[in-house]
Amino acid sequence: AQRVTQPEKLLSVFKGAPVELKCNYSYSGSPELFWYVQYSRQRLQLLLRHISRESIKGFTADLNKGETSFHLKKPFAQEEDSAMYYCALRPQTNAGGTSYGKLTFGQGTILTVHP
Amino acid sequence: GAGVSQSPRYKVAKRGQDVALRCDPISGHVSLFWYQQALGQGPEFLTYFQNEAQLDKSGLPSDRFFAERPEGSVSTLKIQRTQKEDSAVYLCASSRWTVMNTEAFFGQGTRLTVV
């Protein structure tokens, strides 16, 4: 079974400050890790995935298999970053034909960036 | 269409009433998922379709929940004899293929309130 933990329900920072949203996971196989974001009154959308190793809207996340973490970071937060952020995991390999893309989400972190 | 469409956006049901929630996935998307998101929680997997085949319904919380996708496109999630604990946002997601590196696109969800 897989599990995703986001220890912070709420995170507040001031504009221009660095921000880090924590995500830890447990899974015995090879995971794919994602960050999804939900802006106010909008649908859940993919922010970034560890496989792409890209920076989106200034955010980066590195998969640390030793610490089983996938923390989301941005060096200078902007007010428009205020949103709900979800870390999610899906198995990378098709074990027994059941790993078709089902996502396991954390509980989410509400990020508020103050002016 | 432009994205995954869900209807209705909001539904209030009296306890014991049956409800049907509709999902229109992106045209041509093979995979379709239903998730349940309780207040203050991350989305939790309910069921998965590959075209018209329901390959996984392990997340359905009781036999009052039933989902179908008869022609491999539109899907309906039906809840019989609704209970207060069924109150949640129900999210639908679709993806183009079944292989691992495909993005899941989410609908805006249906907020179900059972009174």
PDB file of N, CA and C in Angstrom, chain A residues 9 32 34 36 38 41-46 49 51 86 90-94 97-108, chain B residues 3-5 31 33 35 37 40-45 48 50 55-56 58 91 97-108:
ATOM      1  N   LYS A   9      -0.863  21.628   7.259  1.00  0.00           N
ATOM      2  CA  LYS A   9      -2.165  21.942   6.671  1.00  0.00           C
ATOM      3  C   LYS A   9      -2.156  23.352   6.097  1.00  0.00           C
ATOM      4  N   GLU A  32       6.089   7.252  -8.904  1.00  0.00           N
ATOM      5  CA  GLU A  32       6.093   8.522  -9.631  1.00  0.00           C
ATOM      6  C   GLU A  32       5.482   9.538  -8.670  1.00  0.00           C
ATOM      7  N   PHE A  34       4.119  13.540  -7.905  1.00  0.00           N
ATOM      8  CA  PHE A  34       3.537  14.709  -8.560  1.00  0.00           C
ATOM      9  C   PHE A  34       3.200  15.767  -7.520  1.00  0.00           C
ATOM     10  N   TYR A  36       0.159  18.619  -7.467  1.00  0.00           N
ATOM     11  CA  TYR A  36      -1.016  19.216  -8.080  1.00  0.00           C
ATOM     12  C   TYR A  36      -1.349  20.495  -7.332  1.00  0.00           C
ATOM     13  N   GLN A  38      -4.441  23.625  -6.796  1.00  0.00           N
ATOM     14  CA  GLN A  38      -5.825  24.051  -7.009  1.00  0.00           C
ATOM     15  C   GLN A  38      -5.953  25.499  -6.576  1.00  0.00           C
ATOM     16  N   ARG A  41     -11.418  28.473  -6.807  1.00  0.00           N
ATOM     17  CA  ARG A  41     -12.514  28.309  -7.767  1.00  0.00           C
ATOM     18  C   ARG A  41     -12.061  27.674  -9.085  1.00  0.00           C
ATOM     19  N   GLN A  42     -10.920  27.013  -9.071  1.00  0.00           N
ATOM     20  CA  GLN A  42     -10.459  26.343 -10.280  1.00  0.00           C
ATOM     21  C   GLN A  42     -10.292  24.852 -10.014  1.00  0.00           C
ATOM     22  N   ARG A  43     -10.131  24.107 -11.087  1.00  0.00           N
ATOM     23  CA  ARG A  43      -9.985  22.663 -10.938  1.00  0.00           C
ATOM     24  C   ARG A  43      -8.568  22.292 -10.559  1.00  0.00           C
ATOM     25  N   LEU A  44      -8.438  21.102 -10.068  1.00  0.00           N
ATOM     26  CA  LEU A  44      -7.140  20.546  -9.738  1.00  0.00           C
ATOM     27  C   LEU A  44      -6.320  20.399 -11.023  1.00  0.00           C
ATOM     28  N   GLN A  45      -5.085  20.857 -10.988  1.00  0.00           N
ATOM     29  CA  GLN A  45      -4.253  20.760 -12.186  1.00  0.00           C
ATOM     30  C   GLN A  45      -2.831  20.360 -11.811  1.00  0.00           C
ATOM     31  N   LEU A  46      -2.193  19.693 -12.745  1.00  0.00           N
ATOM     32  CA  LEU A  46      -0.827  19.238 -12.513  1.00  0.00           C
ATOM     33  C   LEU A  46       0.129  20.428 -12.504  1.00  0.00           C
ATOM     34  N   ARG A  49       5.937  17.091 -12.159  1.00  0.00           N
ATOM     35  CA  ARG A  49       6.156  15.672 -11.843  1.00  0.00           C
ATOM     36  C   ARG A  49       7.656  15.430 -11.749  1.00  0.00           C
ATOM     37  N   ILE A  51       9.507  13.076 -12.785  1.00  0.00           N
ATOM     38  CA  ILE A  51      10.151  12.503 -13.973  1.00  0.00           C
ATOM     39  C   ILE A  51      10.617  13.601 -14.925  1.00  0.00           C
ATOM     40  N   TYR A  86      -1.356  19.778  -3.492  1.00  0.00           N
ATOM     41  CA  TYR A  86      -1.433  18.358  -3.141  1.00  0.00           C
ATOM     42  C   TYR A  86      -0.236  17.622  -3.727  1.00  0.00           C
ATOM     43  N   ARG A  90       1.923   7.758  -7.694  1.00  0.00           N
ATOM     44  CA  ARG A  90       1.373   6.612  -8.401  1.00  0.00           C
ATOM     45  C   ARG A  90       2.503   5.631  -8.681  1.00  0.00           C
ATOM     46  N   PRO A  91       2.196   4.343  -8.642  1.00  0.00           N
ATOM     47  CA  PRO A  91       3.229   3.346  -8.903  1.00  0.00           C
ATOM     48  C   PRO A  91       3.776   3.511 -10.319  1.00  0.00           C
ATOM     49  N   GLN A  92       5.085   3.352 -10.430  1.00  0.00           N
ATOM     50  CA  GLN A  92       5.718   3.564 -11.733  1.00  0.00           C
ATOM     51  C   GLN A  92       5.656   2.341 -12.607  1.00  0.00           C
ATOM     52  N   THR A  93       5.603   1.177 -11.963  1.00  0.00           N
ATOM     53  CA  THR A  93       5.622  -0.052 -12.740  1.00  0.00           C
ATOM     54  C   THR A  93       4.277  -0.733 -12.656  1.00  0.00           C
ATOM     55  N   ASN A  94       3.941  -1.460 -13.685  1.00  0.00           N
ATOM     56  CA  ASN A  94       2.654  -2.115 -13.763  1.00  0.00           C
ATOM     57  C   ASN A  94       2.729  -3.465 -13.078  1.00  0.00           C
ATOM     58  N   GLY A  97      -0.677  -5.808 -13.248  1.00  0.00           N
ATOM     59  CA  GLY A  97      -1.737  -5.224 -14.064  1.00  0.00           C
ATOM     60  C   GLY A  97      -2.627  -4.255 -13.328  1.00  0.00           C
ATOM     61  N   THR A  98      -2.244  -3.856 -12.106  1.00  0.00           N
ATOM     62  CA  THR A  98      -3.135  -2.974 -11.361  1.00  0.00           C
ATOM     63  C   THR A  98      -2.618  -1.550 -11.297  1.00  0.00           C
ATOM     64  N   SER A  99      -1.408  -1.312 -11.773  1.00  0.00           N
ATOM     65  CA  SER A  99      -0.842   0.029 -11.654  1.00  0.00           C
ATOM     66  C   SER A  99      -1.080   0.794 -12.942  1.00  0.00           C
ATOM     67  N   TYR A 100      -2.309   1.239 -13.141  1.00  0.00           N
ATOM     68  CA  TYR A 100      -2.716   1.884 -14.375  1.00  0.00           C
ATOM     69  C   TYR A 100      -2.765   3.386 -14.245  1.00  0.00           C
ATOM     70  N   GLY A 101      -2.301   3.951 -13.190  1.00  0.00           N
ATOM     71  CA  GLY A 101      -2.309   5.388 -13.070  1.00  0.00           C
ATOM     72  C   GLY A 101      -3.098   5.924 -11.900  1.00  0.00           C
ATOM     73  N   LYS A 102      -3.562   5.049 -11.022  1.00  0.00           N
ATOM     74  CA  LYS A 102      -4.302   5.498  -9.838  1.00  0.00           C
ATOM     75  C   LYS A 102      -3.398   6.354  -8.962  1.00  0.00           C
ATOM     76  N   LEU A 103      -3.882   7.507  -8.570  1.00  0.00           N
ATOM     77  CA  LEU A 103      -3.121   8.437  -7.741  1.00  0.00           C
ATOM     78  C   LEU A 103      -3.513   8.322  -6.275  1.00  0.00           C
ATOM     79  N   THR A 104      -2.509   8.396  -5.415  1.00  0.00           N
ATOM     80  CA  THR A 104      -2.740   8.508  -3.977  1.00  0.00           C
ATOM     81  C   THR A 104      -2.296   9.906  -3.559  1.00  0.00           C
ATOM     82  N   PHE A 105      -3.205  10.665  -2.973  1.00  0.00           N
ATOM     83  CA  PHE A 105      -2.948  12.062  -2.627  1.00  0.00           C
ATOM     84  C   PHE A 105      -2.658  12.222  -1.141  1.00  0.00           C
ATOM     85  N   GLY A 106      -1.889  13.268  -0.842  1.00  0.00           N
ATOM     86  CA  GLY A 106      -1.778  13.717   0.527  1.00  0.00           C
ATOM     87  C   GLY A 106      -2.987  14.574   0.877  1.00  0.00           C
ATOM     88  N   GLN A 107      -3.000  15.064   2.112  1.00  0.00           N
ATOM     89  CA  GLN A 107      -4.162  15.821   2.574  1.00  0.00           C
ATOM     90  C   GLN A 107      -4.173  17.265   2.080  1.00  0.00           C
ATOM     91  N   GLY A 108      -3.045  17.712   1.547  1.00  0.00           N
ATOM     92  CA  GLY A 108      -2.998  19.052   1.005  1.00  0.00           C
ATOM     93  C   GLY A 108      -2.441  20.076   1.975  1.00  0.00           C
TER      94      GLY A 108
ATOM     95  N   GLY B   3     -12.181  20.437 -21.770  1.00  0.00           N
ATOM     96  CA  GLY B   3     -11.640  19.706 -20.638  1.00  0.00           C
ATOM     97  C   GLY B   3     -12.661  18.718 -20.131  1.00  0.00           C
ATOM     98  N   VAL B   4     -12.371  18.143 -18.972  1.00  0.00           N
ATOM     99  CA  VAL B   4     -13.300  17.208 -18.349  1.00  0.00           C
ATOM    100  C   VAL B   4     -14.459  18.000 -17.757  1.00  0.00           C
ATOM    101  N   SER B   5     -15.653  17.582 -18.083  1.00  0.00           N
ATOM    102  CA  SER B   5     -16.834  18.304 -17.633  1.00  0.00           C
ATOM    103  C   SER B   5     -17.655  17.423 -16.702  1.00  0.00           C
ATOM    104  N   SER B  31      -8.596   6.314 -20.300  1.00  0.00           N
ATOM    105  CA  SER B  31      -8.704   6.076 -18.859  1.00  0.00           C
ATOM    106  C   SER B  31      -9.607   7.102 -18.199  1.00  0.00           C
ATOM    107  N   PHE B  33     -11.134   8.032 -14.166  1.00  0.00           N
ATOM    108  CA  PHE B  33     -11.072   7.771 -12.727  1.00  0.00           C
ATOM    109  C   PHE B  33     -12.153   8.581 -12.017  1.00  0.00           C
ATOM    110  N   TYR B  35     -12.797  10.025  -8.052  1.00  0.00           N
ATOM    111  CA  TYR B  35     -12.228  10.230  -6.732  1.00  0.00           C
ATOM    112  C   TYR B  35     -13.279  10.892  -5.845  1.00  0.00           C
ATOM    113  N   GLN B  37     -13.555  13.415  -2.475  1.00  0.00           N
ATOM    114  CA  GLN B  37     -12.768  14.315  -1.641  1.00  0.00           C
ATOM    115  C   GLN B  37     -13.645  14.852  -0.516  1.00  0.00           C
ATOM    116  N   GLY B  40     -11.579  18.968   3.754  1.00  0.00           N
ATOM    117  CA  GLY B  40     -10.286  19.033   4.422  1.00  0.00           C
ATOM    118  C   GLY B  40      -9.353  17.875   4.128  1.00  0.00           C
ATOM    119  N   GLN B  41      -9.741  17.038   3.170  1.00  0.00           N
ATOM    120  CA  GLN B  41      -8.915  15.875   2.833  1.00  0.00           C
ATOM    121  C   GLN B  41      -8.487  15.936   1.377  1.00  0.00           C
ATOM    122  N   GLY B  42      -7.499  15.123   1.036  1.00  0.00           N
ATOM    123  CA  GLY B  42      -7.125  14.983  -0.358  1.00  0.00           C
ATOM    124  C   GLY B  42      -8.071  14.025  -1.064  1.00  0.00           C
ATOM    125  N   PRO B  43      -8.083  14.059  -2.389  1.00  0.00           N
ATOM    126  CA  PRO B  43      -8.938  13.131  -3.135  1.00  0.00           C
ATOM    127  C   PRO B  43      -8.557  11.678  -2.838  1.00  0.00           C
ATOM    128  N   GLU B  44      -9.571  10.819  -2.774  1.00  0.00           N
ATOM    129  CA  GLU B  44      -9.336   9.389  -2.571  1.00  0.00           C
ATOM    130  C   GLU B  44      -9.965   8.612  -3.711  1.00  0.00           C
ATOM    131  N   PHE B  45      -9.227   7.650  -4.213  1.00  0.00           N
ATOM    132  CA  PHE B  45      -9.639   6.850  -5.361  1.00  0.00           C
ATOM    133  C   PHE B  45     -10.910   6.062  -5.076  1.00  0.00           C
ATOM    134  N   TYR B  48     -11.921   2.921 -11.416  1.00  0.00           N
ATOM    135  CA  TYR B  48     -11.192   3.185 -12.650  1.00  0.00           C
ATOM    136  C   TYR B  48     -11.813   2.437 -13.822  1.00  0.00           C
ATOM    137  N   GLN B  50     -11.116   1.575 -18.014  1.00  0.00           N
ATOM    138  CA  GLN B  50     -10.316   1.619 -19.236  1.00  0.00           C
ATOM    139  C   GLN B  50     -11.299   1.380 -20.364  1.00  0.00           C
ATOM    140  N   LEU B  55     -12.056  -1.678 -14.415  1.00  0.00           N
ATOM    141  CA  LEU B  55     -10.977  -2.584 -14.025  1.00  0.00           C
ATOM    142  C   LEU B  55     -10.698  -2.574 -12.533  1.00  0.00           C
ATOM    143  N   ASP B  56     -11.130  -1.551 -11.849  1.00  0.00           N
ATOM    144  CA  ASP B  56     -10.855  -1.472 -10.416  1.00  0.00           C
ATOM    145  C   ASP B  56     -11.974  -0.693  -9.759  1.00  0.00           C
ATOM    146  N   SER B  58     -12.124  -0.980  -6.245  1.00  0.00           N
ATOM    147  CA  SER B  58     -11.743  -1.272  -4.870  1.00  0.00           C
ATOM    148  C   SER B  58     -11.971  -0.112  -3.917  1.00  0.00           C
ATOM    149  N   LEU B  91     -14.781  13.929  -7.785  1.00  0.00           N
ATOM    150  CA  LEU B  91     -13.946  14.369  -8.899  1.00  0.00           C
ATOM    151  C   LEU B  91     -13.824  13.268  -9.937  1.00  0.00           C
ATOM    152  N   TRP B  97      -3.992   7.723 -22.286  1.00  0.00           N
ATOM    153  CA  TRP B  97      -3.622   6.313 -22.415  1.00  0.00           C
ATOM    154  C   TRP B  97      -3.627   5.653 -21.053  1.00  0.00           C
ATOM    155  N   THR B  98      -3.189   4.432 -21.048  1.00  0.00           N
ATOM    156  CA  THR B  98      -3.076   3.703 -19.793  1.00  0.00           C
ATOM    157  C   THR B  98      -1.625   3.569 -19.354  1.00  0.00           C
ATOM    158  N   VAL B  99      -0.717   4.006 -20.182  1.00  0.00           N
ATOM    159  CA  VAL B  99       0.691   3.881 -19.808  1.00  0.00           C
ATOM    160  C   VAL B  99       1.045   4.931 -18.756  1.00  0.00           C
ATOM    161  N   MET B 100       2.207   4.786 -18.167  1.00  0.00           N
ATOM    162  CA  MET B 100       2.526   5.540 -16.977  1.00  0.00           C
ATOM    163  C   MET B 100       2.705   7.036 -17.199  1.00  0.00           C
ATOM    164  N   ASN B 101       3.322   7.422 -18.290  1.00  0.00           N
ATOM    165  CA  ASN B 101       3.708   8.831 -18.392  1.00  0.00           C
ATOM    166  C   ASN B 101       2.641   9.716 -18.991  1.00  0.00           C
ATOM    167  N   THR B 102       1.396   9.473 -18.644  1.00  0.00           N
ATOM    168  CA  THR B 102       0.327  10.315 -19.174  1.00  0.00           C
ATOM    169  C   THR B 102      -0.297  11.110 -18.038  1.00  0.00           C
ATOM    170  N   GLU B 103      -0.634  12.341 -18.334  1.00  0.00           N
ATOM    171  CA  GLU B 103      -1.192  13.240 -17.336  1.00  0.00           C
ATOM    172  C   GLU B 103      -2.683  12.994 -17.181  1.00  0.00           C
ATOM    173  N   ALA B 104      -3.142  13.053 -15.952  1.00  0.00           N
ATOM    174  CA  ALA B 104      -4.581  12.966 -15.669  1.00  0.00           C
ATOM    175  C   ALA B 104      -5.143  14.381 -15.588  1.00  0.00           C
ATOM    176  N   PHE B 105      -6.245  14.622 -16.278  1.00  0.00           N
ATOM    177  CA  PHE B 105      -6.908  15.926 -16.272  1.00  0.00           C
ATOM    178  C   PHE B 105      -8.187  15.802 -15.442  1.00  0.00           C
ATOM    179  N   PHE B 106      -8.364  16.733 -14.543  1.00  0.00           N
ATOM    180  CA  PHE B 106      -9.489  16.679 -13.614  1.00  0.00           C
ATOM    181  C   PHE B 106     -10.632  17.595 -14.039  1.00  0.00           C
ATOM    182  N   GLY B 107     -11.845  17.158 -13.721  1.00  0.00           N
ATOM    183  CA  GLY B 107     -12.999  18.023 -13.835  1.00  0.00           C
ATOM    184  C   GLY B 107     -13.106  18.928 -12.619  1.00  0.00           C
ATOM    185  N   GLN B 108     -14.102  19.801 -12.633  1.00  0.00           N
ATOM    186  CA  GLN B 108     -14.271  20.745 -11.523  1.00  0.00           C
ATOM    187  C   GLN B 108     -14.970  20.126 -10.329  1.00  0.00           C
TER     188      GLN B 108
END
